[in-house]
mmCIF file of C-alpha atoms and ligand atoms in Angstrom:
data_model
loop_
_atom_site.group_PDB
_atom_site.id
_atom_site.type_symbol
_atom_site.label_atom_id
_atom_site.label_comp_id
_atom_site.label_asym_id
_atom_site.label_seq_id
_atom_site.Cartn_x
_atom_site.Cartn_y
_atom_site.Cartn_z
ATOM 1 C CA UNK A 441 -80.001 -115.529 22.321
ATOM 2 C CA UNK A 442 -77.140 -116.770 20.845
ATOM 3 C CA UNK A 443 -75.917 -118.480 17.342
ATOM 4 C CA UNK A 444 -75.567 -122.573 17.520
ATOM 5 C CA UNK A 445 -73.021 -123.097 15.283
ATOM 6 C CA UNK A 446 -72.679 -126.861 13.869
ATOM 7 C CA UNK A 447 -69.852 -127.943 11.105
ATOM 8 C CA UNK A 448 -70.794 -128.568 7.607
ATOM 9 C CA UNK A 449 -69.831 -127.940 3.809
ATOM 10 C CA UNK A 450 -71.912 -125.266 3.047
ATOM 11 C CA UNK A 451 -73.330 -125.374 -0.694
ATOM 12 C CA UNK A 452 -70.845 -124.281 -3.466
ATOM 13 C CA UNK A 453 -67.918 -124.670 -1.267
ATOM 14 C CA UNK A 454 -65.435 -127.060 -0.691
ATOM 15 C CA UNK A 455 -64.858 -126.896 2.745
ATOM 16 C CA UNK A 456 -66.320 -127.695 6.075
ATOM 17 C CA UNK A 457 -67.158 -124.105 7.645
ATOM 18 C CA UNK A 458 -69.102 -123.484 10.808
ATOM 19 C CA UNK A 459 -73.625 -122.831 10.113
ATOM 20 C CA UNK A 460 -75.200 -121.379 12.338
ATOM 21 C CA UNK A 461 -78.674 -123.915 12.958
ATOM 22 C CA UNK A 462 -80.413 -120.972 13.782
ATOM 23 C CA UNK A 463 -80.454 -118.945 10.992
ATOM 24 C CA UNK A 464 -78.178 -120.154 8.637
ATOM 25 C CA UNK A 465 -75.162 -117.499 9.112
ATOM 26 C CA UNK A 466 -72.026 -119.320 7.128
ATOM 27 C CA UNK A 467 -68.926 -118.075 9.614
ATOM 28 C CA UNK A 468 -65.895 -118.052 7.225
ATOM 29 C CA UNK A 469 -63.503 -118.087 9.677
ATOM 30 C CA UNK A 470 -61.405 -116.362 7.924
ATOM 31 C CA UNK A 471 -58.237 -114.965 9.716
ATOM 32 C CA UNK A 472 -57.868 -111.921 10.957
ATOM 33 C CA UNK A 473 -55.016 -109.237 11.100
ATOM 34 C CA UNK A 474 -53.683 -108.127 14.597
ATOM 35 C CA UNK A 475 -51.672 -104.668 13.665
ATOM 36 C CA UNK A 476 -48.804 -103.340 15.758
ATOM 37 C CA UNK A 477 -45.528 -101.696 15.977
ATOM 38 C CA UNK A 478 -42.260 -101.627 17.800
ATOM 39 C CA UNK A 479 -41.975 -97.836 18.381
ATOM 40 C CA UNK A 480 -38.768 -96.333 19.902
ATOM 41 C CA UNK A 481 -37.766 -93.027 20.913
ATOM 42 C CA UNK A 482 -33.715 -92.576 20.396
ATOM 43 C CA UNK A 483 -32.246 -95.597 21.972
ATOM 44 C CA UNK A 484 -35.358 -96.861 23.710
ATOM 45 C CA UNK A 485 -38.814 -99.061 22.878
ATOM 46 C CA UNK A 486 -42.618 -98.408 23.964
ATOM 47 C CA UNK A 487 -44.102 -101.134 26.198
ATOM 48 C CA UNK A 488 -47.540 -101.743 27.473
ATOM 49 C CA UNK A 489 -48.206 -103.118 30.751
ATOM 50 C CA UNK A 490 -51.797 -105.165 30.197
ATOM 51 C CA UNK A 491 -54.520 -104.003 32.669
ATOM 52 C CA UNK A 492 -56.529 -107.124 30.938
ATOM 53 C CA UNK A 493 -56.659 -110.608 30.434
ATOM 54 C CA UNK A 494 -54.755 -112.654 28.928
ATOM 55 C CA UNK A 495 -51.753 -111.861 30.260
ATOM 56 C CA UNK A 496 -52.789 -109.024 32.562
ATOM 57 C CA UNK A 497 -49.789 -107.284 34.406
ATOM 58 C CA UNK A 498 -47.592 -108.402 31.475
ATOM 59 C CA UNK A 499 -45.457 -106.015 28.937
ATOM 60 C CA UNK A 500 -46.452 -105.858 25.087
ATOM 61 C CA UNK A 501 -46.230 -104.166 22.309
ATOM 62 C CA UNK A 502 -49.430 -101.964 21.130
ATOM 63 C CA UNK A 503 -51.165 -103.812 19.371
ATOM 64 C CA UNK A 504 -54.946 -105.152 17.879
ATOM 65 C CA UNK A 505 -57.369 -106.023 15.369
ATOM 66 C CA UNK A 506 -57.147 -104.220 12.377
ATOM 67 C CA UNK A 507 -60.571 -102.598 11.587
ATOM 68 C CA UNK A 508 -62.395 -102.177 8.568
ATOM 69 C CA UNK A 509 -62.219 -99.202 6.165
ATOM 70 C CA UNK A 510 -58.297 -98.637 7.729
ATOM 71 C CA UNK A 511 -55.060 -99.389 6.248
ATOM 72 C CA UNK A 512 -52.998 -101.638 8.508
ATOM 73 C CA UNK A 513 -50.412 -98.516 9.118
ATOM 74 C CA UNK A 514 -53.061 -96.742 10.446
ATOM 75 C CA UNK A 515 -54.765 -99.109 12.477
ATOM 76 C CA UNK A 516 -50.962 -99.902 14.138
ATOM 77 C CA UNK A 517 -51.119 -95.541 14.639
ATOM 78 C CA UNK A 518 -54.667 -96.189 16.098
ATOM 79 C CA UNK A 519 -53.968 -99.108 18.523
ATOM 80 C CA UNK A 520 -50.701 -97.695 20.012
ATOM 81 C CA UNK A 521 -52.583 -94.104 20.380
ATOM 82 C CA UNK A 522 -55.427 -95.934 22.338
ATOM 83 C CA UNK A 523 -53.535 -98.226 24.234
ATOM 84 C CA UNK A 524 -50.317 -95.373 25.004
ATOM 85 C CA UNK A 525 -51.668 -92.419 23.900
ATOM 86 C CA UNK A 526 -48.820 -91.874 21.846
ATOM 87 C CA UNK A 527 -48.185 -90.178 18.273
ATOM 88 C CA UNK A 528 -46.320 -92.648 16.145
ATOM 89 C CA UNK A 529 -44.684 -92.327 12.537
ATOM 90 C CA UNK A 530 -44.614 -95.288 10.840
ATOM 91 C CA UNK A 531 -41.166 -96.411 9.269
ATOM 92 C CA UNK A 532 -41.920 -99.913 7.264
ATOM 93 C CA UNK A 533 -43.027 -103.211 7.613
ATOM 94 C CA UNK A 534 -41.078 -105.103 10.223
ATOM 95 C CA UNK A 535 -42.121 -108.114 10.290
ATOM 96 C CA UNK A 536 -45.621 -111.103 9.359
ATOM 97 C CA UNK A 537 -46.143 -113.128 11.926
ATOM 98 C CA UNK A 538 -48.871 -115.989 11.727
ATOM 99 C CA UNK A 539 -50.658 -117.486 14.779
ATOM 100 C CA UNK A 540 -51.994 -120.644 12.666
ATOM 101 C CA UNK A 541 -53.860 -121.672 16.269
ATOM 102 C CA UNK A 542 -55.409 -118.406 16.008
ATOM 103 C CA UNK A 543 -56.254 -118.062 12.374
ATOM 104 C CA UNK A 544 -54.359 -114.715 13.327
ATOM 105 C CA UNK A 545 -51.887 -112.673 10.651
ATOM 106 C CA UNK A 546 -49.751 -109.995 12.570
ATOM 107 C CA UNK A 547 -48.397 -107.255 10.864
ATOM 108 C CA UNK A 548 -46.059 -105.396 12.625
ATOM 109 C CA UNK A 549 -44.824 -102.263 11.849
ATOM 110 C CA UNK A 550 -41.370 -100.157 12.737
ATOM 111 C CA UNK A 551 -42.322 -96.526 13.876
ATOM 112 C CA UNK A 552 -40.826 -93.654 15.790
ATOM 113 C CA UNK A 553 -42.631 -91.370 18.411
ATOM 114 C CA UNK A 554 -40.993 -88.039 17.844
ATOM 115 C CA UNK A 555 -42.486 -86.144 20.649
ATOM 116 C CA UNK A 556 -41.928 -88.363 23.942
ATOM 117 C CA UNK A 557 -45.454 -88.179 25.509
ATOM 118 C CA UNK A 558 -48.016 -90.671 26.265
ATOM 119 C CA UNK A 559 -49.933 -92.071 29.066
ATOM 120 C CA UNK A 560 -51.511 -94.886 29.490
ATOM 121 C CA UNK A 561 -54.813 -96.059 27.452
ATOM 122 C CA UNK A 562 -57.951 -98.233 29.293
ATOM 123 C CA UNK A 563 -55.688 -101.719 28.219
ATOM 124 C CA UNK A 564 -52.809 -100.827 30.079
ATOM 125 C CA UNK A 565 -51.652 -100.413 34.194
ATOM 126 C CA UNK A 566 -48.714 -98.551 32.873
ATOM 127 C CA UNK A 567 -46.707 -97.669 29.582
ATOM 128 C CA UNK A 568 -42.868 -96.845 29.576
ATOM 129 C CA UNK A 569 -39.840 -96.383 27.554
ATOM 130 C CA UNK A 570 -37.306 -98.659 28.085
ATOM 131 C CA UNK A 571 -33.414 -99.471 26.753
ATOM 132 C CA UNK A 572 -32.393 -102.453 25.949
ATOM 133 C CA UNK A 573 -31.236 -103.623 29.083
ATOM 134 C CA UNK A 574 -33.725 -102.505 30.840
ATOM 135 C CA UNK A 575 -36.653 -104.286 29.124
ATOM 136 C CA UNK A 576 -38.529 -106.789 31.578
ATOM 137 C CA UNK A 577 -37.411 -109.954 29.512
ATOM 138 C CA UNK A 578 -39.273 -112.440 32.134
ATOM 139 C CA UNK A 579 -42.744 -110.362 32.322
ATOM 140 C CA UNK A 580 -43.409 -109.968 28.282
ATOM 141 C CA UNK A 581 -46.966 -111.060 27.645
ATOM 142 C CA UNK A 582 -46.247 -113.086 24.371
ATOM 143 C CA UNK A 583 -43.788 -114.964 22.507
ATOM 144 C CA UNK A 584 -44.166 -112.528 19.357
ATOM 145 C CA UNK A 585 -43.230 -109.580 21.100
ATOM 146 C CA UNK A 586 -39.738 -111.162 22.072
ATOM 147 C CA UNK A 587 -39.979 -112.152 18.142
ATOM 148 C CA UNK A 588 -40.438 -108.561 17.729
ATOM 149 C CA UNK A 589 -38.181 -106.731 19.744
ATOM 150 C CA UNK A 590 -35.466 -109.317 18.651
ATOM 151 C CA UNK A 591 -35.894 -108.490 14.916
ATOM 152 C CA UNK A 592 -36.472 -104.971 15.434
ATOM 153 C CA UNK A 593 -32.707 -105.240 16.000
ATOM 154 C CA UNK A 594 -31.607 -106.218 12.968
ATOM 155 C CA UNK A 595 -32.018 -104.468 9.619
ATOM 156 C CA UNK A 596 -33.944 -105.361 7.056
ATOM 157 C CA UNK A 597 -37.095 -107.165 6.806
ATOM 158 C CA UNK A 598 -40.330 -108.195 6.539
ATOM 159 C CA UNK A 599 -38.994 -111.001 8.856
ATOM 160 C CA UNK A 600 -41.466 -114.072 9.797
ATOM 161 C CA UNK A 601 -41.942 -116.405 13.110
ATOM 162 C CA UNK A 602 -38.584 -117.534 13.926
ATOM 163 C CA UNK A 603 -37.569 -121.420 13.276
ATOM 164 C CA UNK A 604 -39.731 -123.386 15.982
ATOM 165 C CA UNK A 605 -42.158 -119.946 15.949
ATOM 166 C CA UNK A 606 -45.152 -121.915 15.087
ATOM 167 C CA UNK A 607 -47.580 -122.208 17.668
ATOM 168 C CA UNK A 608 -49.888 -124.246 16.072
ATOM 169 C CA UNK A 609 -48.625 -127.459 18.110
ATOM 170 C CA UNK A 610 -50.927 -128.647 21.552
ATOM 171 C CA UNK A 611 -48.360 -127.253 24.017
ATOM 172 C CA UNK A 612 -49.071 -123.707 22.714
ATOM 173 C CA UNK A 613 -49.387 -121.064 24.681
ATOM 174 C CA UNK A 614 -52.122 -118.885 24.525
ATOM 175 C CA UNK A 615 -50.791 -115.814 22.497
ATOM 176 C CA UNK A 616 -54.013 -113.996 21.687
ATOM 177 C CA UNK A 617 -53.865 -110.499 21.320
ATOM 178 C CA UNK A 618 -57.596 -108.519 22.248
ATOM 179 C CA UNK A 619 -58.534 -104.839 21.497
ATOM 180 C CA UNK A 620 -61.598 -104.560 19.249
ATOM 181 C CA UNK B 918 -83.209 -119.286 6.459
ATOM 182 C CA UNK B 919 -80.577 -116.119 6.143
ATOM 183 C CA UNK B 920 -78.986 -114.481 9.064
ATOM 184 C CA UNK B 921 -81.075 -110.816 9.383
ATOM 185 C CA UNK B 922 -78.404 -107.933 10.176
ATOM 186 C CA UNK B 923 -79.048 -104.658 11.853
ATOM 187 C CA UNK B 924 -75.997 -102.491 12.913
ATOM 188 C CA UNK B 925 -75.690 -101.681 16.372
ATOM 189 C CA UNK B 926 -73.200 -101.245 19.015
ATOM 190 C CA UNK B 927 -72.737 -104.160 21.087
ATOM 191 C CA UNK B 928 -72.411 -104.810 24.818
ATOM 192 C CA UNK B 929 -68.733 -103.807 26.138
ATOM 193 C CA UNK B 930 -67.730 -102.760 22.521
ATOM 194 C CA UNK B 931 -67.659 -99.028 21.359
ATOM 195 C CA UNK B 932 -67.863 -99.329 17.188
ATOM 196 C CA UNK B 933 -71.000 -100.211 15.429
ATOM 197 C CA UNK B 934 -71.443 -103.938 14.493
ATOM 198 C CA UNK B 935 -73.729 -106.346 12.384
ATOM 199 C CA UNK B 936 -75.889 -108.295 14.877
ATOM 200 C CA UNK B 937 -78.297 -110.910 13.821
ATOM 201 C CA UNK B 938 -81.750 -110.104 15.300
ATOM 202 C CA UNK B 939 -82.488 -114.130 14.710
ATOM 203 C CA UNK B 940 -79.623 -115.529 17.251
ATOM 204 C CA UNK B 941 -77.538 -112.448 18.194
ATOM 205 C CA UNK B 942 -74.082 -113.325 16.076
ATOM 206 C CA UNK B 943 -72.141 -110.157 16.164
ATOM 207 C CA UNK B 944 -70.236 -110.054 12.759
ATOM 208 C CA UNK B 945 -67.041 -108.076 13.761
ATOM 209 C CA UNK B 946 -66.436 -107.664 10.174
ATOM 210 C CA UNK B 947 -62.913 -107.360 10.361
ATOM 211 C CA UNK B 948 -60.557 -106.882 7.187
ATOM 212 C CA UNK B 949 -60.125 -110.179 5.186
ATOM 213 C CA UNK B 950 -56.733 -111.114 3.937
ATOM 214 C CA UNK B 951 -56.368 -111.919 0.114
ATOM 215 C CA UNK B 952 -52.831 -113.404 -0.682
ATOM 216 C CA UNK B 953 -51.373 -114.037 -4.057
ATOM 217 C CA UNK B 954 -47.915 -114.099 -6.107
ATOM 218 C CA UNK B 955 -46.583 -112.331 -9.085
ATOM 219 C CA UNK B 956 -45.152 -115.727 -10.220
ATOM 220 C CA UNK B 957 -42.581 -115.577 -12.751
ATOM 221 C CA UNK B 958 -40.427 -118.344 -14.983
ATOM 222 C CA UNK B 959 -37.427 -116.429 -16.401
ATOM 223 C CA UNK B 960 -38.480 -113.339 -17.978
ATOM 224 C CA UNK B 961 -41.990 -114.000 -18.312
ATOM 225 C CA UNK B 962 -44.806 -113.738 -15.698
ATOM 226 C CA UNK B 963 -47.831 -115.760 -14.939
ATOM 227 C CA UNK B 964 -51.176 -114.704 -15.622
ATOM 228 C CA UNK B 965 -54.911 -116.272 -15.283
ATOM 229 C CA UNK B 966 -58.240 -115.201 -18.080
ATOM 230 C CA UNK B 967 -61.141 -115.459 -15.362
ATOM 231 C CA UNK B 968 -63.164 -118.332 -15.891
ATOM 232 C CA UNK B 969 -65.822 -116.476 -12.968
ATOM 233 C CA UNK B 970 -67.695 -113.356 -12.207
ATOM 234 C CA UNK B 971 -66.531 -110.659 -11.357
ATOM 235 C CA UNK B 972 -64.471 -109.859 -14.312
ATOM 236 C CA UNK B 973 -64.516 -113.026 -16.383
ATOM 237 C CA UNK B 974 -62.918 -113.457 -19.007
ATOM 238 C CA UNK B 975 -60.334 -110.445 -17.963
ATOM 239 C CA UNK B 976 -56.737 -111.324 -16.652
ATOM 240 C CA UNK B 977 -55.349 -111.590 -12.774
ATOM 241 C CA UNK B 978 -52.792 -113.016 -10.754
ATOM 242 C CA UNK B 979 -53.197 -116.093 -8.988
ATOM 243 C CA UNK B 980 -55.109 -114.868 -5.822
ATOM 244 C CA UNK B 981 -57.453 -115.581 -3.340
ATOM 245 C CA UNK B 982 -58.771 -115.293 0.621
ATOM 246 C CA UNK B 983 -56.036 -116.770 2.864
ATOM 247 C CA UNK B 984 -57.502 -119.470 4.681
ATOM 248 C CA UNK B 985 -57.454 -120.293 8.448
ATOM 249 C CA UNK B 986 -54.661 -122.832 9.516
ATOM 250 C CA UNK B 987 -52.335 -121.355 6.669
ATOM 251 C CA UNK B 988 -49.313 -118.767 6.661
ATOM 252 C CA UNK B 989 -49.531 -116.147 4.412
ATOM 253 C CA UNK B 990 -47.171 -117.599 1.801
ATOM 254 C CA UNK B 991 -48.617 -121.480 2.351
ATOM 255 C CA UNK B 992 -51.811 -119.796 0.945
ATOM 256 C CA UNK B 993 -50.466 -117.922 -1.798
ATOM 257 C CA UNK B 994 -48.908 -121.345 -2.941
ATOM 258 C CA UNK B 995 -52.425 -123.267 -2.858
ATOM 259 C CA UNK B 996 -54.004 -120.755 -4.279
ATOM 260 C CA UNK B 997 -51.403 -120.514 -7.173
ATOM 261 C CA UNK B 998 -51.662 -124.632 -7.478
ATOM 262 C CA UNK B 999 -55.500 -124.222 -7.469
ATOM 263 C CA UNK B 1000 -55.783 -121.446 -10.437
ATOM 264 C CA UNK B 1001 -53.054 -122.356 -12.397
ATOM 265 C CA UNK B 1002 -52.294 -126.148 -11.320
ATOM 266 C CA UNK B 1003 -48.382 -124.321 -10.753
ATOM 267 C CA UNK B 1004 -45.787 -125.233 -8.007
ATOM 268 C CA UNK B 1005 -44.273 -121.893 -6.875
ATOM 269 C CA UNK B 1006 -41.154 -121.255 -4.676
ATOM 270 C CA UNK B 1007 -41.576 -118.235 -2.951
ATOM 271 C CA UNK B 1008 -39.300 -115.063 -2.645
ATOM 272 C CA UNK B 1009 -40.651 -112.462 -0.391
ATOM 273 C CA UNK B 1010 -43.411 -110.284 0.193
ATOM 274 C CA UNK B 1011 -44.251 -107.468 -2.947
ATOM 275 C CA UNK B 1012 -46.501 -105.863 -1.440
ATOM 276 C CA UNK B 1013 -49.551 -105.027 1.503
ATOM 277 C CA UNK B 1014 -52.365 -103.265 -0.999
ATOM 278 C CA UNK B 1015 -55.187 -102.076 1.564
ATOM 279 C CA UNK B 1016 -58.697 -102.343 -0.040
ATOM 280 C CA UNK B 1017 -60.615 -99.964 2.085
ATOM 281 C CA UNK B 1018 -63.635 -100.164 0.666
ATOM 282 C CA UNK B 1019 -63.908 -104.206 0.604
ATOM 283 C CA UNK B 1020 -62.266 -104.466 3.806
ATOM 284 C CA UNK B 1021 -59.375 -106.312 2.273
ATOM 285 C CA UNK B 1022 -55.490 -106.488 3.265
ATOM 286 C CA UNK B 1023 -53.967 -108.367 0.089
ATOM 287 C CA UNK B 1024 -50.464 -110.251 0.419
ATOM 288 C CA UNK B 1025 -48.957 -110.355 -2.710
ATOM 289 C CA UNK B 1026 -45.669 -112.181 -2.914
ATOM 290 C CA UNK B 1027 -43.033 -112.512 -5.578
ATOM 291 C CA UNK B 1028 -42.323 -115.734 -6.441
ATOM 292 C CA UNK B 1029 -40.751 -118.110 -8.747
ATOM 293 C CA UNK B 1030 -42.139 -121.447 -11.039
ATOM 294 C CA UNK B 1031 -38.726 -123.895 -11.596
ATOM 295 C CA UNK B 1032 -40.652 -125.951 -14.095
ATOM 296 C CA UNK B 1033 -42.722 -124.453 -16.795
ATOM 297 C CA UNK B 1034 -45.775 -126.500 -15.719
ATOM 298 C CA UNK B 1035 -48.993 -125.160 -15.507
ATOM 299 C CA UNK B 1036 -52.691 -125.566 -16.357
ATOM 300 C CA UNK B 1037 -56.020 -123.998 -15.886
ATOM 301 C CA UNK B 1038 -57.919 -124.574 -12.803
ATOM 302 C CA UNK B 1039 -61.350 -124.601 -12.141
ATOM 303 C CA UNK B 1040 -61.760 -120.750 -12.120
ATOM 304 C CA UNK B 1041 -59.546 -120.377 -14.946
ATOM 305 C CA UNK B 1042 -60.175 -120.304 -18.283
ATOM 306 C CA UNK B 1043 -56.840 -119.980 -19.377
ATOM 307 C CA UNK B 1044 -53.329 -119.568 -18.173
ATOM 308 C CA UNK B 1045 -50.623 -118.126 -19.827
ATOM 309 C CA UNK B 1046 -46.920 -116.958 -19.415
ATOM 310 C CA UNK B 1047 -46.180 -113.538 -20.580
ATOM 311 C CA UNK B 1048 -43.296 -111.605 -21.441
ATOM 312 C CA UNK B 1049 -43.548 -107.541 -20.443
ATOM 313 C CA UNK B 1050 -44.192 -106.588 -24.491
ATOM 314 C CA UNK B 1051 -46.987 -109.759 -23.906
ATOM 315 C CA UNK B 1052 -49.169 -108.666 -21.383
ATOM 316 C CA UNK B 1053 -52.526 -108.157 -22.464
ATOM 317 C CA UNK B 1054 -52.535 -104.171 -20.702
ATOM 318 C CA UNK B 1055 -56.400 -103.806 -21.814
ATOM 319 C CA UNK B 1056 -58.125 -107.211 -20.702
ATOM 320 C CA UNK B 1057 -56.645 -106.718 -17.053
ATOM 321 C CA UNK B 1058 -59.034 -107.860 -14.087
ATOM 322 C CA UNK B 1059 -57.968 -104.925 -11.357
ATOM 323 C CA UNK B 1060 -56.241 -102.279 -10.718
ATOM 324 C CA UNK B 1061 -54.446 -104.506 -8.284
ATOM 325 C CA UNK B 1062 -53.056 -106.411 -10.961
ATOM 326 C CA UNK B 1063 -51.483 -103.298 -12.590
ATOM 327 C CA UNK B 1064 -50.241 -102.212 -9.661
ATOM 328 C CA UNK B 1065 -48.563 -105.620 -8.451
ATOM 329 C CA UNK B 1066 -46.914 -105.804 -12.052
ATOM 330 C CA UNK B 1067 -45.376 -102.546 -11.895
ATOM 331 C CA UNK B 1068 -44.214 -103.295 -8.493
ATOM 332 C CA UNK B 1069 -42.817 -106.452 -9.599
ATOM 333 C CA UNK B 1070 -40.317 -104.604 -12.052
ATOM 334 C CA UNK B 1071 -38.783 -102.744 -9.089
ATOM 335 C CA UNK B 1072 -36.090 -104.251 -6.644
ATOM 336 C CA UNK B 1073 -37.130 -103.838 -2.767
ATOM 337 C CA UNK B 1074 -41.029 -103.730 -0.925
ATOM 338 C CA UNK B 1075 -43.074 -103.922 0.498
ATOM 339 C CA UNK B 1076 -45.182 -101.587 -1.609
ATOM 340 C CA UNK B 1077 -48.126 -100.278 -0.661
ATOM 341 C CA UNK B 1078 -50.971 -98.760 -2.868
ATOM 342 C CA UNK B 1079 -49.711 -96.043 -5.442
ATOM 343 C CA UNK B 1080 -50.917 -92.373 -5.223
ATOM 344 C CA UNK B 1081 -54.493 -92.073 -5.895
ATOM 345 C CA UNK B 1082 -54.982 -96.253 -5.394
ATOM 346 C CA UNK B 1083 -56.993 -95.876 -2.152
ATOM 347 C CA UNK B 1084 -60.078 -97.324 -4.180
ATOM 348 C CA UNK B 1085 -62.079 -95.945 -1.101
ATOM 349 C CA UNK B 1086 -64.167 -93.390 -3.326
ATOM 350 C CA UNK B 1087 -67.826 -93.779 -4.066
ATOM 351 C CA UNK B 1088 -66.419 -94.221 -8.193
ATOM 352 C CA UNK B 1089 -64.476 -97.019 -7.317
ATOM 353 C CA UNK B 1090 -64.972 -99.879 -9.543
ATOM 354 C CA UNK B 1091 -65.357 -103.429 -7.715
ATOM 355 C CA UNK B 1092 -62.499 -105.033 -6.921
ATOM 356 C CA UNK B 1093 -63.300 -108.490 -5.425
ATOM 357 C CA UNK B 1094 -61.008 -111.008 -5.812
ATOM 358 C CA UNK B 1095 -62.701 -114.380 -4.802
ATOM 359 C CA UNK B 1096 -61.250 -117.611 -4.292
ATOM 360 C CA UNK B 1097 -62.999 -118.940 -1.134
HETATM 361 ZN ZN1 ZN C 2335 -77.468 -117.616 13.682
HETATM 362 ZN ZN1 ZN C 2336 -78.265 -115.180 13.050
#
């Protein structure tokens, strides 16, 4: 059994939201906040090789939905210990991206991993440090972790998508981020 | 008809979730985003007297849930226009206040009105521009207000919540901020 969503104004609003026929479920759509971070160790930056789809056998950043009843510091601590097992101290805000396509807000954090352990979680094939030069530039997994990893060189921030860094045009590519 | 909720943990997931036992919609219930602006013209600083429940008749910033479609800072601008009938030019980004117990992430920008134009939207019952000595400290709508104004008097941010403001307690007094 499944919902059967249809789109309508539902009363006392002013805009067209998906109703479920079945039992009348309004779906706000709101968006939803992807948390993640750009953790280094000295001169070098955690990576995630995806062992899922989208994007599987591709390098990322750690990073997913932000859950309920967590800050979005420690959800960015809780994806990057599930997905590289790895102890992070959060440093500041580096950037807010926005996936309009996607309804999706990503806030993306600085950090530091002071110990240098970790292993990879369920989501990943394989998790590594790497310096600059040795980052696999032509197997990243989405266009905000190159967005990332660039601004994560410069001081300063909260940055946002670079000029021509919204997606929300038909030639997008896919640039969802999963983990529940 | 009304969607009916019981909490259990769905297929492939491994966290509790709100499924409807009358067409099996899993409500992921992930954090909502609320975005706003501590708008100011010169030395004064825009505030709104609730023309709604919760709180009416008390005064907040111009706030409300970010809607899909939107950046963060689009949304804080339509939600100023639509509370306070303002055009804004935004800043930067105050601060990331976590709402744990509402499940709510709230954007709250600094930002800037170039004319002194402004009027009362539909929630509003009134809109005013204050100076610091103005502010009426007693008849404010949320802690989050306090917070953002304080914040707003300091250089730098993001902020996040102060000491003590992780309204996650079981004394916590509601702080919903609507605006659909
Ligand atoms: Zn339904
Ligand atoms: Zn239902």
């Amino acid at each position: 059994m499944n919902p059967v969503f249809s789109r309508r104004v539902p009363e006392g609003d002013n805009i067209e939201r998906a109703v479920c026929e079945r039992c009348g479920f309004v779906d706000y759509d709101n968006p939803k906040i992807v948390v993640g971070a750009v953790v280094t160790c000295g001169p070098r930056v955690l990576l995630c090789r995806r062992a899922i789809a989208p994007r599987k056998g591709l390098w990322t950043l750690p990073a997913g939905y932000m859950e309920h009843g967590e800050t979005p510091e420690e959800g960015a601590r809780r994806e990057t210990y599930e997905e590289a097992t790895a102890d992070i101290v959060i440093e500041g805000l580096l950037a807010v991206y926005t996936i309009r396509r996607l309804g999706q807000v990503q806030l993306i954090y600085r950090a530091r991993m002071e110990a240098g352990a970790f292993a990879p979680g369920p989501e990943s094939e394989a998790v590594g440090l790497f310096a600059e030069d040795e980052i696999p530039w032509d197997a990243i997994a989405f266009p905000t972790v190159h967005w990332a990893l660039a601004h994560a060189r410069q001081p300063g921030g909260p940055f946002v998508n670079p000029p021509g860094g919204d997606e929300s045009g038909p030639d997008a590519p896919p640039y969802t981020v999963t983990g529940a």
